[in-house]
Each structure stands twice: as structure tokens, then as C-alpha cells.
Amino acid sequence: MFSLRFTIILFIVLGVPFLIRYKYKEKYEPFPAILLPSGAYRASVASNEFRVNYTDLVAQKEDGSWDVVDAKLLLYPLPANNHKFVYEREFGLKVPAEPMDRRFVRLLKSLNILKSRNWTDQDKERTKRWLGRRLKEQGFTDAVLSIVYKEKTVSTSNGEILSDHILDEKVIDLD
Amino acid sequence: MKKLLTWISNLNRIFWERAVRSTYVDAKSLSVFRIIAGLFLLLAYMPSFSWIGDMPKTLFNPPVLSLTNLFDSFPGKTFFFVLDSLVLLSLICLTLGIKARISAMVYLVVCLVGLNFQYSFGKISHPILAYVMMGCMAFSGWGRHLAMLPDKESKIDNTAKSISLFGILICFGMFTAGFEKALVWVDFDLTLNGFLNWSHNGIFHYYKDYLFAPYIKYLPTALLELFDYTAVLFELSPLLFLLYSKRGWKVWLLTACAFHLINIFLLNIPYPFHFIVYLAFVDFTSLYHKLQYYLSLAYIRRIATGIVVLLILIRCMELVFGRSLASIFLKQGETMSLMYSGIVVWGIAIALVVNDILQEQRKKKYQKFITQIDTPKGPF
């Protein structure tokens, strides 16, 4: 049978990542670790409305009109559950913000675990060309791409969109 | 102090003895499971990482506590091509039983490296138990039978330890999902509901409104609340079932398969990866004897070889051309196909676990009957 020492080590190895995720949520979730998703959120039963935050990518067509880009196709084959993170960093073209000066972050930085990556202009140029090429494949120009953060309120009884408004917008110049 | 240590030590012994008693299946059964798991991965869910090499460097944003944080960017295409080739090679060896122990370890290490890079776009997914299974099974002796190049008996192989450890790891994984749910969902508040949040989010955010998903809104509030508590109970209880008895553990496994099937119907979430997690505990010994017999027949051997060779060819073509053959037949992201394949997968899993429970019951009855015959009833 497994020794007591093995059992103790096993539970430390399993428990530490769990405690880190419990304390810091997904922000510092370690990998690899034996952690399954919890999704512990709640919705109001009485309410006939449900709020959804979503993001649209918008680009300009050849005729000058603006339209929504098929994000799945644009970033294919990147799994769609990564899109949110890619948009947050504006495809890595944004200058990364310095993390908040908290004790845990300071410790990670001093151990060289947490790094702020500043991409070279050449890398950024490559990403812009990559995005431009893929936008053209969808019939858009390769000049500009806009990330539009939106919030819609949907009727839970019939799926009708009750309101839809823009929360924020980031325009990326691809030229 | 000494007394306390002895008590803890005894507790540890009882804990693992119970875990072994509930989870034990022999190496012959595991050899059948090895073939099932290998074919399942080769056929349907072979991990692929080559696409990462084509993505722009600037998308590299590894999680803070990940091995890839040691890298400055994604490695080149060749690196990921080598990873995919090793995944394919290790799966072929695993299925055919060519040094299955080392093949499983290669598969595990390569996949963990690949997944580290895959999760460097920002999102960590959670199919970890399917990979942990490989790590535990590598030392279970599953490569000693039904194998082209069997593993030799080794000191590091221990079927009981491997399978019981895997059982405990599943219990812990479930606990990590259930603990936070318990804190939020067990609220005795009928106005807020966790299950409903999953449902609304699936329908209105991800447009998953297939099968019975659109009808959840008609369910009574009390039933929705019951769903919340049931989910928490299901995720927090596996260790209790495992420590209780072998039958208890099998009943929990059956509940788990049913849980995934219900999730497909109600929330449109197929989670087929766990198929190879739960089936490790099913006793395939009778199938082992049948397989052994059939594989001794030349024409069956030829058909089996043909199927495996075809699968290998398809996967090799995908590797070289960098395109999934399934994408020719299925539209990109076709949700309904995923749902139907999920229903089939979990339907098969339920049938196998039920059959296993019934077989065990029959075996017990038979043993009881034999004992009754053997026991002398009177002085004559």
C-alpha cells in the first residue's frame, strides 16, 4: 500500500494548486494541475431578462461599409474560448500594462516567473499582416480592425434582444 | 504522540485498502481498456498541436504558473510537428501494445508540453483527468496482455496501486469542481439558481439551444434548485462512494456517465474526454477472453489490422497536410454532430457500466450459491 509519507505529499501536490485557484480564481490557475471547472455563478429565476457581455470584431468592406467579422474564421483554428483573452491584449499589439504592485505579484516577478513581454515592432508587423490577410479572405480591407465590447439584454422567454449597447471600443490600425 | 502516529498510519492503510478494494480490476481487463482508450483517441479525440506553430507570436500569453512562462514565445512549426508525430506514434504503440508503458508516458509528457503551449493563448481547459489516466495506467501492467510487444513484468508496475491512485485523483478532481459550487449554489434561495445560469449562458451567449435546452425555462423553480444540490452532491460525493464499496463506486461511475448524458440534453455540453476516465474501472475480463479467441482467428486479425492501418493512414495524412479529415464531412464547429457523437459515447459508457454492475451481481449470487452447496446442512 502507499505509505503515509506518499499520502501526505500527494495531498500537498494536489492541494496547493487548488488553494491557489480558490484564492486567486483563474488569474493564477496553475497548469498542469488536477483542477476541474466549477462555474459557480447564479442567475435570477424571477427575472425575464438575461445580460450577456460579448465582443464583436468589426472591419471595413471594400465598398466602405462596416461589418462584423467572423471571429472564429479570423482566428481559426484557435479555440473560441481563447478569443476573450486575445482581444483583451489586442492581439498582443497593445503595450502590456504593468501588473499591480501586490505582494504575490512582486514575489512572482522577483522569481522571474511573471514576465512582461514587449514584442518587437517586427513581431507586431507580422501579426498585423497575418490579420490583414485573413480579413481580406473574408472580403474586408486590411487597414483597420475594431474590437467592440458590447452588452445585450435578452428576454429569457422568447430570446428577443431588449437592448444592445457598446461598452467600449478599441481600434487597431493594421497599416 | 506515538499512539497518534500509529493511529494516522492505520487510517492511511485502511484508506488505501478500501480504495484498492473498490477500484481493483486486473491487468487483463486493463489490457482491453488500453485498446479501447487507444482506439477512442486515434479515432475521435487525438490531440493536435501543429496549428500553434502557425499562430502569430504576439498571441503568446502563458498563464503565470505554467512551464511555458519560461519561454519567450511559441517554438517553431517543426517543434509542434514533432509533438504531433510523437502523439500519433505513442497512440499507435499503445493501441497495438508495443511497449505500452513507455508509450503511455511519452503520450502524457508530449501532451502536457503541447497543452502548456495551447493554453498560452490565455484559456486553461480542463480535460486533465484523461491525461492523468495515462500516467496512472502506464504502471498498471496494461501492456502485458493482448500486446504485440508486451511489457515485461517489472517492480514499478502495480495494478492495485495504479488504479486506486487514479480513483482518488478522480475524486479530488471532482471535489475541486464541487467545492466552490457548494459555497455558492447551496443557498436555500429559490430566487437565484446556478443551473439556470449555465443554461442561460449556453443559450444566449454561445447559442447552444439544441435538444431539450430551450425547455429548461419551463421547469419548476424547485426542480431547478434540486438540480443545483444534485450537482454539488454528485461532485462532492465520489470519495464516499469509493470508500464505501466496489458496488458503490460503480454506482457513482454510472451516475457520472448519466450526468454527462443529461448535460448534453439539457445544457448541450458534450464532454466525451471523460469516457476513457470512467471506463478504466469497468471489468473487461470476459471481453478479454473473447478478444483473445477472436484474435487467434486469422481473418479477424486481418480485419483488425486493416482497421488500425486505415486509422493510422488517416491520421498520418492529417499530420502531413495539416487538416482534419473530419472537417471535410463536418462543417466547422457543427454543434449538432458533437451532440450526437456525445450521446453515442455516453450511451455506450452507460451500457458498459450497467453491464459491469449486473455481471458482478450475478457473480456474487453464483458464489453465494456455491457456498450454500458446499456448506453441510446437518449431522448427516
Coordinates of C-alpha atoms in Angstrom, one line a residue:
Chain A
M1 CA 0.0 0.0 0.0
F2 CA 1.0 3.6 -0.3
S3 CA 3.0 4.9 2.7
L4 CA 1.8 7.8 4.9
R5 CA 4.6 9.9 3.5
F6 CA 3.3 9.4 0.0
T7 CA -0.3 10.2 1.0
I8 CA 0.8 13.5 2.7
I9 CA 3.0 14.5 -0.3
L10 CA 0.1 13.6 -2.7
F11 CA -2.4 15.8 -0.9
I12 CA 0.1 18.7 -0.8
V13 CA 0.8 18.4 -4.5
L14 CA -3.0 18.3 -5.2
G15 CA -4.0 20.8 -2.5
V16 CA -1.6 23.7 -3.3
P17 CA -2.9 24.4 -6.9
F18 CA -6.4 24.1 -5.6
L19 CA -5.8 26.6 -2.9
I20 CA -4.1 29.0 -5.3
R21 CA -7.1 28.8 -7.7
Y22 CA -9.5 29.2 -4.8
K23 CA -7.7 32.3 -3.6
Y24 CA -6.9 34.0 -6.9
K25 CA -9.5 32.4 -9.2
E26 CA -8.5 31.8 -12.8
K27 CA -5.9 34.6 -12.7
Y28 CA -3.2 32.4 -11.2
E29 CA -4.6 29.0 -12.1
P30 CA -1.6 26.6 -12.4
F31 CA -1.1 24.1 -15.2
P32 CA -0.7 21.2 -15.1
A33 CA -2.8 20.6 -12.0
I34 CA -5.8 18.4 -11.2
L35 CA -8.5 21.0 -11.3
L36 CA -11.9 20.8 -12.8
P37 CA -14.0 23.9 -13.7
S38 CA -16.6 24.9 -11.1
G39 CA -18.6 27.6 -12.9
A40 CA -20.2 28.6 -9.6
Y41 CA -22.4 31.5 -10.8
R42 CA -26.1 32.1 -10.4
A43 CA -28.9 33.7 -12.4
S44 CA -32.1 35.2 -11.1
V45 CA -35.1 32.8 -11.5
A46 CA -37.7 35.5 -11.4
S47 CA -36.1 37.8 -13.9
N48 CA -37.3 37.6 -17.6
E49 CA -34.1 39.2 -18.7
F50 CA -30.5 38.0 -19.0
R51 CA -27.5 40.2 -19.6
V52 CA -24.7 38.9 -21.9
N53 CA -21.4 40.6 -22.4
Y54 CA -19.9 39.8 -25.8
T55 CA -17.3 41.1 -28.2
D56 CA -17.7 41.9 -31.9
L57 CA -14.9 42.4 -34.3
V58 CA -15.7 45.0 -36.9
A59 CA -13.9 45.8 -40.1
Q60 CA -14.4 47.8 -43.3
K61 CA -15.6 46.3 -46.5
E62 CA -14.1 47.2 -49.9
D63 CA -17.2 49.4 -50.6
G64 CA -16.5 51.4 -47.4
S65 CA -19.3 49.9 -45.3
W66 CA -18.5 48.3 -41.9
D67 CA -19.5 44.8 -41.0
V68 CA -18.9 42.2 -38.3
V69 CA -16.0 39.9 -38.9
D70 CA -16.4 36.1 -38.4
A71 CA -14.1 35.9 -35.4
K72 CA -13.9 32.1 -35.5
L73 CA -12.8 32.1 -39.1
L74 CA -10.4 35.0 -38.5
L75 CA -8.5 33.2 -35.7
Y76 CA -9.1 29.7 -37.0
P77 CA -8.1 27.1 -35.6
L78 CA -7.7 28.9 -32.3
P79 CA -10.4 27.5 -29.9
A80 CA -13.1 30.2 -29.4
N81 CA -12.8 30.1 -25.6
N82 CA -9.4 31.9 -26.1
H83 CA -10.8 34.8 -28.1
K84 CA -11.6 36.9 -25.0
F85 CA -8.0 36.7 -23.8
V86 CA -6.7 37.6 -27.3
Y87 CA -9.0 40.6 -27.5
E88 CA -8.0 41.8 -24.1
R89 CA -4.4 42.1 -25.2
E90 CA -5.5 43.5 -28.6
F91 CA -3.8 40.5 -30.4
G92 CA -0.6 41.3 -28.5
L93 CA -0.3 44.6 -30.2
K94 CA -1.0 46.6 -27.1
V95 CA 1.8 47.6 -24.7
P96 CA 1.2 45.4 -21.7
A97 CA 0.2 47.2 -18.5
E98 CA 2.5 46.7 -15.5
P99 CA 0.8 44.3 -13.0
M100 CA -0.5 45.9 -9.8
D101 CA 2.2 46.1 -7.2
R102 CA 0.9 43.5 -4.8
R103 CA 2.9 41.1 -2.6
F104 CA 2.2 38.0 -4.7
V105 CA 2.9 39.7 -8.0
R106 CA 6.2 41.2 -6.6
L107 CA 7.2 37.7 -5.4
L108 CA 6.5 36.2 -8.8
K109 CA 8.4 39.0 -10.6
S110 CA 11.4 38.6 -8.3
L111 CA 11.4 34.8 -9.1
N112 CA 11.3 35.7 -12.8
I113 CA 8.0 33.7 -13.1
L114 CA 6.0 36.7 -14.0
K115 CA 7.3 38.5 -17.1
S116 CA 6.0 41.4 -19.1
R117 CA 6.6 40.7 -22.7
N118 CA 7.2 43.6 -25.1
W119 CA 7.0 42.4 -28.6
T120 CA 9.4 43.9 -31.2
D121 CA 8.0 46.1 -34.0
Q122 CA 8.8 43.3 -36.4
D123 CA 6.6 40.8 -34.4
K124 CA 3.8 43.3 -34.3
E125 CA 4.1 43.9 -38.0
R126 CA 3.8 40.2 -38.7
T127 CA 0.7 39.9 -36.6
K128 CA -0.9 42.9 -38.5
R129 CA -0.1 41.3 -41.8
W130 CA -1.5 38.0 -40.6
L131 CA -4.7 39.6 -39.5
G132 CA -4.9 41.7 -42.7
R133 CA -4.5 38.6 -44.9
R134 CA -7.3 36.9 -43.1
L135 CA -9.6 39.9 -43.2
K136 CA -9.1 40.1 -46.9
E137 CA -10.1 36.4 -47.2
Q138 CA -13.5 37.5 -45.7
G139 CA -13.9 40.3 -48.1
F140 CA -12.7 43.1 -45.8
T141 CA -9.9 45.7 -46.3
D142 CA -6.7 45.1 -44.3
A143 CA -6.5 48.6 -43.0
V144 CA -8.3 48.6 -39.7
L145 CA -9.9 46.2 -37.2
S146 CA -12.1 47.3 -34.4
I147 CA -12.8 45.4 -31.1
V148 CA -16.2 46.3 -29.9
Y149 CA -17.2 45.3 -26.4
K150 CA -20.9 45.1 -26.1
E151 CA -23.7 44.2 -23.6
K152 CA -27.1 42.9 -24.6
T153 CA -30.1 42.2 -22.6
V154 CA -32.1 39.2 -23.8
S155 CA -35.7 38.2 -23.0
T156 CA -35.4 34.7 -21.5
S157 CA -39.0 33.9 -22.5
N158 CA -38.7 34.4 -26.3
G159 CA -35.0 35.2 -26.9
E160 CA -35.8 38.8 -28.1
I161 CA -32.9 41.3 -27.7
L162 CA -34.3 44.0 -25.5
S163 CA -31.3 46.3 -25.6
D164 CA -27.8 46.2 -27.1
H165 CA -25.2 48.8 -26.4
I166 CA -21.5 49.4 -26.8
L167 CA -19.4 49.4 -23.6
D168 CA -16.0 50.1 -25.1
E169 CA -14.2 50.1 -28.4
K170 CA -10.6 49.6 -29.4
V171 CA -9.5 50.4 -32.9
I172 CA -6.4 48.7 -34.2
D173 CA -4.6 50.3 -37.1
L174 CA -3.3 47.5 -39.3
D175 CA -1.5 49.7 -41.8
Chain B
M1 CA 2.5 11.1 20.1
K2 CA 3.5 7.6 19.1
K3 CA -0.1 6.5 19.6
L4 CA -1.3 9.3 17.3
L5 CA 1.2 8.4 14.7
T6 CA 0.2 4.7 14.8
W7 CA -3.5 5.8 14.5
I8 CA -2.8 8.0 11.5
S9 CA -0.7 5.3 9.9
N10 CA -3.6 2.8 10.4
L11 CA -6.0 5.3 9.0
N12 CA -3.8 5.7 5.9
R13 CA -3.6 1.9 5.5
I14 CA -7.4 1.5 5.8
F15 CA -7.9 4.4 3.4
W16 CA -5.8 2.8 0.6
E17 CA -7.1 -0.7 1.3
R18 CA -10.6 0.5 0.8
A19 CA -9.6 2.4 -2.3
V20 CA -8.0 -0.7 -3.7
R21 CA -10.9 -2.9 -2.8
S22 CA -13.4 -0.6 -4.6
T23 CA -11.3 0.1 -7.7
Y24 CA -9.4 -3.1 -8.4
V25 CA -9.5 -4.6 -11.9
D26 CA -6.9 -7.0 -13.1
A27 CA -4.2 -6.4 -15.8
K28 CA -6.1 -8.5 -18.3
S29 CA -9.1 -6.3 -18.1
L30 CA -6.9 -3.2 -18.3
S31 CA -5.3 -4.5 -21.5
V32 CA -8.8 -4.4 -23.1
F33 CA -9.3 -0.9 -21.7
R34 CA -5.9 0.1 -23.2
I35 CA -7.1 -0.9 -26.7
I36 CA -10.5 0.8 -26.2
A37 CA -8.7 4.0 -25.0
G38 CA -6.2 3.9 -27.8
L39 CA -8.8 3.4 -30.5
F40 CA -11.0 6.1 -28.9
L41 CA -8.2 8.6 -29.1
L42 CA -7.0 7.6 -32.5
L43 CA -10.5 7.6 -33.9
A44 CA -12.1 10.6 -32.3
Y45 CA -10.0 12.8 -30.0
M46 CA -6.3 12.7 -30.9
P47 CA -4.7 15.9 -29.5
S48 CA -3.1 18.1 -32.2
F49 CA -0.7 21.0 -31.7
S50 CA 0.8 21.7 -35.2
W51 CA -1.6 24.6 -35.6
I52 CA 0.0 26.5 -32.8
G53 CA 3.2 27.0 -34.9
D54 CA 1.1 28.9 -37.5
M55 CA -0.2 31.5 -34.9
P56 CA 1.4 34.9 -34.5
K57 CA 4.0 35.2 -31.8
T58 CA 2.3 38.2 -30.2
L59 CA -0.6 35.9 -29.1
F60 CA 1.7 34.2 -26.7
N61 CA 0.5 35.0 -23.3
P62 CA 1.1 32.0 -21.0
P63 CA -0.6 31.6 -17.6
V64 CA 1.6 32.9 -14.7
L65 CA 2.0 29.4 -13.2
S66 CA 2.8 27.5 -16.3
L67 CA 6.0 25.9 -17.6
T68 CA 5.7 27.9 -20.9
N69 CA 6.3 31.0 -18.9
L70 CA 10.0 30.0 -19.1
F71 CA 9.8 30.5 -22.9
D72 CA 9.8 33.9 -24.7
S73 CA 7.5 32.8 -27.5
F74 CA 6.0 29.8 -29.3
P75 CA 8.6 27.4 -30.7
G76 CA 8.7 26.9 -34.5
K77 CA 6.5 24.7 -36.6
T78 CA 8.9 21.8 -36.6
F79 CA 8.7 21.6 -32.8
F80 CA 4.9 21.1 -32.9
F81 CA 5.1 18.8 -35.9
V82 CA 7.5 16.6 -33.8
L83 CA 5.0 16.7 -30.9
D84 CA 2.1 15.6 -33.1
S85 CA 4.2 12.8 -34.6
L86 CA 5.1 11.6 -31.2
V87 CA 1.5 11.7 -30.1
L88 CA 0.5 9.7 -33.1
L89 CA 3.3 7.2 -32.7
S90 CA 2.7 6.7 -29.0
L91 CA -1.0 6.1 -29.6
I92 CA -0.3 3.6 -32.3
C93 CA 2.1 1.7 -30.0
L94 CA -0.3 2.0 -27.1
T95 CA -3.2 0.5 -29.1
L96 CA -1.2 -2.3 -30.6
G97 CA 0.6 -3.0 -27.3
I98 CA 4.1 -2.1 -28.4
K99 CA 5.8 -1.3 -25.1
A100 CA 2.7 0.3 -23.7
R101 CA 4.2 1.5 -20.5
I102 CA 6.8 3.8 -22.2
S103 CA 4.2 4.7 -25.0
A104 CA 1.7 5.9 -22.3
M105 CA 4.4 8.0 -20.7
V106 CA 5.6 9.5 -24.0
Y107 CA 1.9 10.4 -24.8
L108 CA 1.5 12.0 -21.4
V109 CA 4.7 14.1 -21.4
V110 CA 4.3 15.2 -25.0
C111 CA 0.6 16.1 -24.5
L112 CA 1.4 18.1 -21.3
V113 CA 4.1 20.0 -23.2
G114 CA 1.7 20.7 -26.1
L115 CA -1.1 21.7 -23.8
N116 CA 1.1 24.1 -21.9
F117 CA 1.6 25.9 -25.2
Q118 CA -2.0 25.6 -26.3
Y119 CA -3.1 27.2 -23.0
S120 CA -0.6 30.0 -23.6
F121 CA -3.3 31.9 -25.6
G122 CA -5.0 32.6 -22.3
K123 CA -7.6 29.9 -21.6
I124 CA -6.8 26.8 -19.5
S125 CA -9.2 24.0 -20.3
H126 CA -9.8 21.0 -18.0
P127 CA -9.5 17.6 -19.7
I128 CA -6.7 16.8 -17.3
L129 CA -8.1 13.6 -15.9
A130 CA -7.8 11.9 -19.3
Y131 CA -4.1 12.6 -19.3
V132 CA -3.7 11.6 -15.6
M133 CA -5.3 8.3 -16.6
M134 CA -2.4 7.7 -19.0
G135 CA 0.1 8.4 -16.2
C136 CA -1.5 6.1 -13.8
M137 CA -2.2 3.3 -16.3
A138 CA 1.3 3.3 -17.5
F139 CA 2.3 1.5 -14.3
S140 CA -0.8 -0.7 -14.1
G141 CA 0.6 -3.6 -16.2
W142 CA -2.0 -2.9 -19.0
G143 CA 0.7 -3.6 -21.6
R144 CA 1.3 -7.2 -20.5
H145 CA -1.6 -8.8 -22.3
L146 CA -3.1 -8.5 -25.8
A147 CA 0.1 -6.8 -26.9
M148 CA 2.3 -7.2 -29.9
L149 CA 5.4 -6.4 -27.9
P150 CA 4.3 -6.9 -24.3
D151 CA 5.8 -5.1 -21.3
K152 CA 8.0 -7.3 -19.1
E153 CA 6.9 -7.8 -15.5
S154 CA 8.5 -5.0 -13.5
K155 CA 8.9 -3.8 -10.0
I156 CA 7.5 -0.5 -10.9
D157 CA 4.2 -2.0 -12.2
N158 CA 1.5 -2.3 -9.6
T159 CA -2.1 -2.7 -10.8
A160 CA -3.7 -2.2 -7.4
K161 CA -1.8 1.0 -6.6
S162 CA -2.2 2.5 -10.1
I163 CA -5.9 2.0 -10.4
S164 CA -6.6 3.1 -6.7
L165 CA -4.5 6.2 -7.1
F166 CA -6.4 7.1 -10.3
G167 CA -9.7 6.6 -8.4
I168 CA -8.5 9.0 -5.7
L169 CA -7.3 11.6 -8.3
I170 CA -10.8 11.5 -9.9
C171 CA -12.4 12.1 -6.5
F172 CA -10.1 15.0 -5.9
G173 CA -10.8 16.5 -9.4
M174 CA -14.5 16.3 -8.7
F175 CA -14.0 17.9 -5.3
T176 CA -12.3 20.9 -6.9
A177 CA -15.3 21.4 -9.2
G178 CA -17.9 20.8 -6.4
F179 CA -16.4 22.8 -3.6
E180 CA -16.9 26.3 -5.0
K181 CA -20.3 25.3 -6.3
A182 CA -21.3 24.1 -2.8
L183 CA -20.4 27.5 -1.4
V184 CA -22.5 29.4 -3.9
W185 CA -25.2 27.0 -5.1
V186 CA -26.3 25.5 -1.7
D187 CA -28.0 28.7 -0.8
F188 CA -31.6 27.6 0.1
D189 CA -32.7 30.6 -2.0
L190 CA -35.3 29.9 -4.7
T191 CA -34.8 33.2 -6.4
L192 CA -31.2 32.5 -7.6
N193 CA -30.1 29.4 -9.5
G194 CA -26.8 28.1 -10.7
F195 CA -28.1 25.6 -13.2
L196 CA -30.2 28.3 -14.8
N197 CA -27.1 30.5 -15.2
W198 CA -25.4 27.7 -17.1
S199 CA -28.5 27.3 -19.2
H200 CA -29.0 31.0 -20.0
N201 CA -25.3 31.5 -20.7
G202 CA -25.3 28.5 -23.1
I203 CA -28.4 29.6 -25.0
F204 CA -27.9 33.4 -25.1
H205 CA -24.1 33.6 -25.2
Y206 CA -23.0 30.5 -27.0
Y207 CA -26.2 29.9 -28.9
K208 CA -26.5 26.3 -27.7
D209 CA -30.2 25.8 -28.0
Y210 CA -30.4 22.2 -29.2
L211 CA -32.3 19.1 -27.9
F212 CA -34.1 20.0 -24.6
A213 CA -32.1 23.2 -23.8
P214 CA -34.9 25.6 -24.8
Y215 CA -37.4 23.9 -22.5
I216 CA -35.4 24.4 -19.3
K217 CA -37.3 27.7 -18.7
Y218 CA -40.5 25.8 -18.3
L219 CA -39.1 23.7 -15.4
P220 CA -40.4 24.5 -11.9
T221 CA -38.2 26.5 -9.6
A222 CA -38.0 23.7 -7.0
L223 CA -36.7 21.3 -9.6
L224 CA -34.0 23.8 -10.8
E225 CA -33.0 24.2 -7.2
L226 CA -32.8 20.4 -6.8
F227 CA -30.5 20.3 -9.9
D228 CA -28.1 22.7 -8.1
Y229 CA -28.0 20.5 -5.0
T230 CA -27.7 17.3 -7.0
A231 CA -24.7 18.6 -9.0
V232 CA -23.0 19.6 -5.7
L233 CA -23.7 16.3 -4.1
F234 CA -22.6 14.4 -7.2
E235 CA -19.2 16.3 -7.3
L236 CA -18.5 16.1 -3.6
S237 CA -19.5 12.5 -3.0
P238 CA -17.3 10.2 -5.1
L239 CA -14.8 9.6 -2.3
L240 CA -17.6 8.5 0.0
F241 CA -18.8 6.0 -2.7
L242 CA -15.3 4.9 -3.3
L243 CA -14.5 4.2 0.3
Y244 CA -17.9 2.6 0.9
S245 CA -17.7 -0.4 -1.5
K246 CA -16.8 -1.6 -5.0
R247 CA -20.5 -1.5 -6.0
G248 CA -20.9 2.0 -4.5
W249 CA -18.0 3.2 -6.7
K250 CA -19.6 1.6 -9.8
V251 CA -22.9 3.2 -9.0
W252 CA -21.1 6.6 -8.8
L253 CA -19.4 5.9 -12.1
L254 CA -22.8 5.1 -13.6
T255 CA -24.2 8.4 -12.2
A256 CA -21.2 10.2 -13.7
C257 CA -21.9 8.8 -17.2
A258 CA -25.7 9.7 -16.8
F259 CA -24.7 13.2 -15.6
H260 CA -22.7 13.8 -18.8
L261 CA -25.6 12.4 -20.9
I262 CA -28.1 14.7 -19.2
N263 CA -25.7 17.6 -19.6
I264 CA -25.8 17.0 -23.4
F265 CA -29.6 17.0 -23.5
L266 CA -30.2 20.0 -21.1
L267 CA -27.1 22.2 -21.5
N268 CA -25.6 20.9 -24.8
I269 CA -22.2 20.2 -23.2
P270 CA -20.7 17.0 -24.5
Y271 CA -17.6 16.1 -22.5
P272 CA -16.5 13.0 -24.3
F273 CA -12.9 13.0 -23.0
H274 CA -14.1 11.6 -19.6
F275 CA -15.3 8.4 -21.4
I276 CA -11.8 7.0 -21.1
V277 CA -11.6 8.2 -17.5
Y278 CA -14.6 6.3 -16.1
L279 CA -14.2 3.1 -18.3
A280 CA -10.8 2.3 -16.7
F281 CA -12.8 0.8 -13.7
V282 CA -15.1 -1.4 -15.8
D283 CA -14.2 -5.1 -15.6
F284 CA -13.5 -6.2 -19.2
T285 CA -12.2 -9.7 -18.3
S286 CA -14.9 -11.5 -20.2
L287 CA -14.2 -9.3 -23.2
Y288 CA -10.5 -10.1 -22.8
H289 CA -11.2 -13.9 -23.2
K290 CA -13.4 -13.2 -26.3
L291 CA -10.8 -10.9 -27.8
Q292 CA -8.1 -13.4 -27.2
Y293 CA -10.1 -16.1 -29.0
Y294 CA -11.1 -13.8 -31.9
L295 CA -7.6 -12.5 -32.4
S296 CA -6.4 -16.1 -32.7
L297 CA -8.6 -16.3 -35.9
A298 CA -6.6 -15.3 -38.9
Y299 CA -9.4 -13.4 -40.8
I300 CA -10.4 -11.4 -37.7
R301 CA -6.7 -10.5 -37.2
R302 CA -6.5 -9.3 -40.8
I303 CA -9.7 -7.2 -40.4
A304 CA -8.4 -5.7 -37.1
T305 CA -5.1 -4.9 -38.7
G306 CA -6.8 -3.3 -41.7
I307 CA -8.9 -1.0 -39.4
V308 CA -5.9 0.1 -37.4
V309 CA -3.8 0.6 -40.5
L310 CA -6.6 2.7 -42.1
L311 CA -6.8 4.8 -38.9
I312 CA -3.1 5.3 -38.9
L313 CA -3.1 6.3 -42.6
I314 CA -5.9 8.8 -42.0
R315 CA -4.0 10.3 -39.0
C316 CA -0.7 10.4 -41.0
M317 CA -2.5 12.3 -43.8
E318 CA -3.9 14.8 -41.3
L319 CA -0.4 15.3 -39.9
V320 CA 1.2 15.9 -43.2
F321 CA -1.5 18.0 -44.8
G322 CA -2.3 19.8 -41.5
R323 CA -6.1 19.4 -42.0
S324 CA -8.5 17.3 -40.1
L325 CA -10.3 14.8 -42.4
A326 CA -13.4 15.2 -40.2
S327 CA -13.6 18.9 -41.4
I328 CA -14.3 17.6 -44.9
F329 CA -17.5 15.9 -43.7
L330 CA -18.5 18.3 -40.9
K331 CA -19.0 22.0 -41.1
Q332 CA -16.6 23.9 -38.8
G333 CA -18.0 23.9 -35.3
E334 CA -21.1 21.9 -36.2
T335 CA -22.6 21.6 -32.8
M336 CA -25.3 19.0 -33.6
S337 CA -22.7 16.5 -34.7
L338 CA -20.8 17.0 -31.5
M339 CA -24.1 16.5 -29.6
Y340 CA -25.0 13.2 -31.4
S341 CA -21.5 11.8 -31.0
G342 CA -21.6 12.7 -27.3
I343 CA -24.9 10.9 -26.9
V344 CA -23.5 7.8 -28.6
V345 CA -20.3 7.9 -26.5
W346 CA -22.1 8.3 -23.1
G347 CA -24.8 5.8 -24.2
I348 CA -22.1 3.2 -24.7
A349 CA -20.4 4.1 -21.4
I350 CA -23.7 3.7 -19.5
A351 CA -24.4 0.4 -21.2
L352 CA -20.9 -0.9 -20.3
V353 CA -21.1 0.2 -16.6
V354 CA -24.6 -1.2 -16.2
N355 CA -23.5 -4.5 -17.7
D356 CA -20.5 -4.5 -15.3
I357 CA -22.7 -3.9 -12.3
L358 CA -25.1 -6.7 -13.3
Q359 CA -22.2 -9.1 -14.1
E360 CA -20.8 -8.5 -10.6
Q361 CA -24.2 -9.1 -9.1
R362 CA -24.5 -12.4 -11.0
K363 CA -21.0 -13.4 -9.9
K364 CA -21.9 -12.7 -6.2
K365 CA -25.1 -14.7 -6.5
Y366 CA -23.2 -17.6 -8.1
Q367 CA -20.6 -17.5 -5.3
K368 CA -23.3 -17.5 -2.7
F369 CA -25.0 -20.4 -4.3
I370 CA -21.7 -22.4 -4.5
T371 CA -21.1 -21.7 -0.8
Q372 CA -24.6 -22.9 0.1
I373 CA -24.0 -26.2 -1.8
D374 CA -20.6 -26.7 -0.1
T375 CA -21.8 -26.0 3.4
P376 CA -23.0 -29.2 5.2
K377 CA -26.5 -28.6 6.5
G378 CA -27.0 -31.2 9.2
P379 CA -25.2 -34.0 11.1
F380 CA -25.7 -36.4 8.1

